[in-house]
Short mmCIF file of C-alpha atoms in Angstrom, two decimals:
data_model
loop_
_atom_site.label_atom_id
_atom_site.label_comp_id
_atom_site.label_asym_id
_atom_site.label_seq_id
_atom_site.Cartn_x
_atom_site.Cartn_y
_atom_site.Cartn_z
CA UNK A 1 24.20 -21.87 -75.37
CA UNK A 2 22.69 -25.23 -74.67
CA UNK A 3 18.90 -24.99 -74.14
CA UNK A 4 16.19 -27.20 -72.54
CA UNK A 5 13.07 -25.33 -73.83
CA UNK A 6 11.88 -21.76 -74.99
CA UNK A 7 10.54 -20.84 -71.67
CA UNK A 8 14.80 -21.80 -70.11
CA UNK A 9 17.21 -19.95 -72.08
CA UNK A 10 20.10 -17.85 -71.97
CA UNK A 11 18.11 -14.25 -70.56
CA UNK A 12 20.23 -11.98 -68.91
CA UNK A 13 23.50 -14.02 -69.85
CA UNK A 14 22.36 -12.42 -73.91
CA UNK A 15 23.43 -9.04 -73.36
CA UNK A 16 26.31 -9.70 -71.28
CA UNK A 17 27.72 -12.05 -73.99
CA UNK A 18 27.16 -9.40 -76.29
CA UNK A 19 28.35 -6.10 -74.77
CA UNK A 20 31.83 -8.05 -74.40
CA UNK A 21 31.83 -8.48 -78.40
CA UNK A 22 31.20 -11.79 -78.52
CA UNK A 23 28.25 -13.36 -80.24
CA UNK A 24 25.95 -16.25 -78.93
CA UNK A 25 23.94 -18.76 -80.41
CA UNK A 26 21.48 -20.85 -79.12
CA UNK A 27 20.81 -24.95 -79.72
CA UNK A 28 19.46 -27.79 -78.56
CA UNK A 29 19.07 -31.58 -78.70
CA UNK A 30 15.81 -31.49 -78.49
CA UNK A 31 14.83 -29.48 -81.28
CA UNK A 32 16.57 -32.32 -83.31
CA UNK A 33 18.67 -29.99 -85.49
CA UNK A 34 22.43 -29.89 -85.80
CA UNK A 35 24.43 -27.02 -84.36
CA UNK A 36 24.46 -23.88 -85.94
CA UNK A 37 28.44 -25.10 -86.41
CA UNK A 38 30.80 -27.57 -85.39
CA UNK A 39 30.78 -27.55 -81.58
CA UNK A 40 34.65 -27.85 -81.33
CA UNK A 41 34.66 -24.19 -83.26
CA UNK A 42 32.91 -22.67 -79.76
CA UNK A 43 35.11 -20.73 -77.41
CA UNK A 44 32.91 -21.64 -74.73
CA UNK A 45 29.51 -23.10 -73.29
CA UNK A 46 26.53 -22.14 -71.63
CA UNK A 47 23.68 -25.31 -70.73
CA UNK A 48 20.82 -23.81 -68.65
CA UNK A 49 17.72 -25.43 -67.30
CA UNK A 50 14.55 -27.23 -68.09
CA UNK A 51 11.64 -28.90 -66.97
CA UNK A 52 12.74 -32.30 -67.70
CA UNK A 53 15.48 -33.87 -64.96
CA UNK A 54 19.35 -35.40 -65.58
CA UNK A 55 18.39 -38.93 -65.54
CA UNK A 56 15.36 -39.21 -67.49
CA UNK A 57 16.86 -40.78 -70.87
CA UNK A 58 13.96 -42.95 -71.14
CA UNK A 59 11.74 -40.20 -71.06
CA UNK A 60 14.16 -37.81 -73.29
CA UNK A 61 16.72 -39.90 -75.06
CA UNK A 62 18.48 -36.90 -76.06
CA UNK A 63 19.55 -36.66 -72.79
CA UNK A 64 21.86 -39.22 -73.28
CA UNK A 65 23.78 -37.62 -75.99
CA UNK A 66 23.69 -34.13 -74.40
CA UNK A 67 25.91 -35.91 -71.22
CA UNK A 68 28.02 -37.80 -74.25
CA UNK A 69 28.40 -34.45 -75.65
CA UNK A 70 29.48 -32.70 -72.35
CA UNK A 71 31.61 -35.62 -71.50
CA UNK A 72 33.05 -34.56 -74.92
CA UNK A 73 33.50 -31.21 -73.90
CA UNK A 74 35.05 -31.68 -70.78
CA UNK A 75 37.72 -33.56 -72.50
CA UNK A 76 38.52 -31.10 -74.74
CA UNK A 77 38.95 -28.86 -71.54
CA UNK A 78 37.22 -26.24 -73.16
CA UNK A 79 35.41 -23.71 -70.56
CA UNK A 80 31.62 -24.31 -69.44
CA UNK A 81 28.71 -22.99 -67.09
CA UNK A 82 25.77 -25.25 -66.22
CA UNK A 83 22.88 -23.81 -64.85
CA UNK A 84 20.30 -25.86 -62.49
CA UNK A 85 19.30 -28.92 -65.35
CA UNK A 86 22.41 -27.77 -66.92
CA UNK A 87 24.88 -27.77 -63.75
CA UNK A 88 23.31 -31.53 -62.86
CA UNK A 89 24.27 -32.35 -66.31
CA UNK A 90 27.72 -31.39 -66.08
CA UNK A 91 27.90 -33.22 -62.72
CA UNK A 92 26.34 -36.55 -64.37
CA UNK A 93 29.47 -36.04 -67.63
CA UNK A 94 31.85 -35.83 -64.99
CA UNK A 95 30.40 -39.05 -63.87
CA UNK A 96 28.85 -38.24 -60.30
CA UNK A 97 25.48 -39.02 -58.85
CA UNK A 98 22.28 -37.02 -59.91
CA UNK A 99 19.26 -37.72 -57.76
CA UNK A 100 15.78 -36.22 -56.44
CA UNK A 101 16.42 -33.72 -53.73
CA UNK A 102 15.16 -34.55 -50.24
CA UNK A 103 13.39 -31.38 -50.78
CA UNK A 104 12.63 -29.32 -53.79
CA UNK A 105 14.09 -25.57 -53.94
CA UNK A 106 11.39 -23.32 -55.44
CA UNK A 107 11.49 -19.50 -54.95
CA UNK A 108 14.40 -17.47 -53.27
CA UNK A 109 16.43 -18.85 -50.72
CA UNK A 110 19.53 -17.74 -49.11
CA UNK A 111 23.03 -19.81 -50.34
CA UNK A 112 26.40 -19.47 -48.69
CA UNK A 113 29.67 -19.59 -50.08
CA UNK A 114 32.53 -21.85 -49.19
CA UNK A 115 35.60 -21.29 -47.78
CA UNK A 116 37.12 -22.41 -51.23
CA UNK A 117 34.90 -19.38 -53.03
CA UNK A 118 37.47 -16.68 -51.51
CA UNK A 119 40.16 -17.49 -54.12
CA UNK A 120 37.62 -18.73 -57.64
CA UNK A 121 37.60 -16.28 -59.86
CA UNK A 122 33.65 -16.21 -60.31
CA UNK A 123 32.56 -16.74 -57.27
CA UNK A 124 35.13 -14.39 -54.79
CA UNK A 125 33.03 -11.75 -56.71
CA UNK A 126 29.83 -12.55 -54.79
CA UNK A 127 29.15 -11.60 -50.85
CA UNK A 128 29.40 -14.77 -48.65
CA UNK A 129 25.38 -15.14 -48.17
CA UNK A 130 22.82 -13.67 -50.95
CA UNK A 131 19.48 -14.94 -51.77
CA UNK A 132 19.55 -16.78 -55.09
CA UNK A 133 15.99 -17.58 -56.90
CA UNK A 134 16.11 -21.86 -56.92
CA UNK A 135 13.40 -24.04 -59.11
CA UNK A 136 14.79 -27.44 -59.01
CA UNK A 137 13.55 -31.00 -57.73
CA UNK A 138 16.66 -32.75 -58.32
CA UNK A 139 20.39 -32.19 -57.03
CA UNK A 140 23.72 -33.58 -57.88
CA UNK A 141 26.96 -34.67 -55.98
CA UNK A 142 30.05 -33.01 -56.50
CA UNK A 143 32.49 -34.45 -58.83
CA UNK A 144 35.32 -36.22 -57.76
CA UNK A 145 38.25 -34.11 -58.23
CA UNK A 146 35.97 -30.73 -58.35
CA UNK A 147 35.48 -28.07 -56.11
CA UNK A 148 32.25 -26.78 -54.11
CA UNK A 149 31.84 -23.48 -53.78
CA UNK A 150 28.60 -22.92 -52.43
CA UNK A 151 25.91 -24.23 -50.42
CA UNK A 152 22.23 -24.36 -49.05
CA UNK A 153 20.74 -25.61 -46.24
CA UNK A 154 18.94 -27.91 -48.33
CA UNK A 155 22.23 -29.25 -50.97
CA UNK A 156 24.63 -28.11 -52.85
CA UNK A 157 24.27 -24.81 -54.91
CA UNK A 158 28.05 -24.57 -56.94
CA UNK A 159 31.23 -26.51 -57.99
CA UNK A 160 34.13 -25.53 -60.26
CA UNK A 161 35.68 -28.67 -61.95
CA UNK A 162 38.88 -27.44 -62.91
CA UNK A 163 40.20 -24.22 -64.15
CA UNK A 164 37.16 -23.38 -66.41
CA UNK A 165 34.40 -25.66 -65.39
CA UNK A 166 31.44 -24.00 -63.33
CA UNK A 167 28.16 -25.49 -62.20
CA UNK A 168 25.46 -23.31 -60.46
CA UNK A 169 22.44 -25.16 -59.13
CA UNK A 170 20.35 -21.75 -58.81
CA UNK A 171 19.71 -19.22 -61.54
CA UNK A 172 21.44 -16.06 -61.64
CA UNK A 173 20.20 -15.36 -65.72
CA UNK A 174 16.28 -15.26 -64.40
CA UNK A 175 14.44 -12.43 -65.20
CA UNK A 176 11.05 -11.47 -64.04
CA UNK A 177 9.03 -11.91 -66.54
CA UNK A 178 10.53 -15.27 -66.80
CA UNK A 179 9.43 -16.24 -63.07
CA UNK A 180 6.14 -15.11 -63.96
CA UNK A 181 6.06 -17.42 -66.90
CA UNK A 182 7.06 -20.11 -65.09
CA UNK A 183 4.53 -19.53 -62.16
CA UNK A 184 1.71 -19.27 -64.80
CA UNK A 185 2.78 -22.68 -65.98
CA UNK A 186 2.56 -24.65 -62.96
CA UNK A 187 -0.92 -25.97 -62.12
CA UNK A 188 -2.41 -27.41 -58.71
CA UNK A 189 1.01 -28.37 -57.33
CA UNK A 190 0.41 -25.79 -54.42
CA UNK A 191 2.85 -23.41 -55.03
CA UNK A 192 2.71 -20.06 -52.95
CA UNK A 193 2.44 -18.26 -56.34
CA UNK A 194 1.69 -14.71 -54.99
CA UNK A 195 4.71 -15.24 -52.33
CA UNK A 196 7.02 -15.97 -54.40
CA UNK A 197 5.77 -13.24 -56.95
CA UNK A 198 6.30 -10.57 -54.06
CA UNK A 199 9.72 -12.17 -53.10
CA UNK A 200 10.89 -11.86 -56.89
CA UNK A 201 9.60 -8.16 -57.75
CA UNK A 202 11.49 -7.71 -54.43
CA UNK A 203 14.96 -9.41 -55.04
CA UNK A 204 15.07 -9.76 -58.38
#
């Protein structure tokens, strides 16, 4: 598991990881420590969010060799899942656009499958419309050669880039204590805090 930050990690992914007998470990960049192990002994990776966005290299110029490390990855064919930051990322590896979003997604919003969701093996699990808790400011195009599989009205929300490849613009691992965490974090940007409070004890 990739991480972006000790407030954007793997939650609710944890357990499920675990109750399937597998064991998870989490790393990042940032922290400026190698892997727990060589990444090519992984059976498969998880990259979640963060508050920093895909292009800012300057800002975070371990960004740069997180995308060389995906591109790596992606290569090697072995199976991923990006989550919001992490699904842009994955998107940027596979060398397609990453920019601001005409308008930000913060809170729950309703995203639609596509027609190509009915046969993925993720996704034809899901009903064709659910609400989906969003906190992102940036979006990404889908890869040439990949597969969208779901949608907003505002952009894109899923692709599948080959057979074991997904990226998820919203975050199904949230919890609720981590949505309060993150609404406690963000000052004077005129958030509907309490809304989206009610929305989440509601939907979560």
């Amino acid at each position: 598991s990739i991480v972006h930050g000790s407030d954007a990690r793997s939650e609710l992914f944890e357990p499920v990881v675990q109750e399937r007998g597998h064991g998870l470990e989490e790393w990042s960049l940032a922290w400026e420590q190698p892997p727990p192990r060589p990444i090519d002994s992984y059976d498969a990776v998880m990259v979640f969010g963060g508050a920093m966005h895909a292009d800012q290299d300057d800002t975070h110029p371990w960004l740069r060799d997180e995308t060389m490390l995906l591109q790596q990855l992606l290569d090697r064919r072995v199976p991923i899942l990006g989550v919001c930051l992490g699904a842009q990322l994955l998107a940027k590896a596979a060398h397609a656009a990453v920019h601001v979003a005409a308008e930000p997604e913060i809170g729950w919003y309703e995203v639609e499958l596509t027609q190509a969701a009915d046969t993925d093996p993720v996704f034809s699990k899901l009903p064709p419309k659910f609400d989906a808790f969003q906190w992102h400011y940036y979006t990404y195009h889908v890869p040439a050669g990949a597969v969208e599989l779901a949608r907003s009205e505002r952009c894109t929300q899923a692709f599948r880039l080959g057979d074991s490849v997904w990226g998820v613009q919203f975050h199904p691992e949230v919890t609720a204590p981590q949505v309060d965490s993150w609404l406690m974090s963000e000052d004077g940007n005129g958030l509907p805090r309490a809304a989206i409070a009610a929305a989440t004890k509601e939907r979560i």
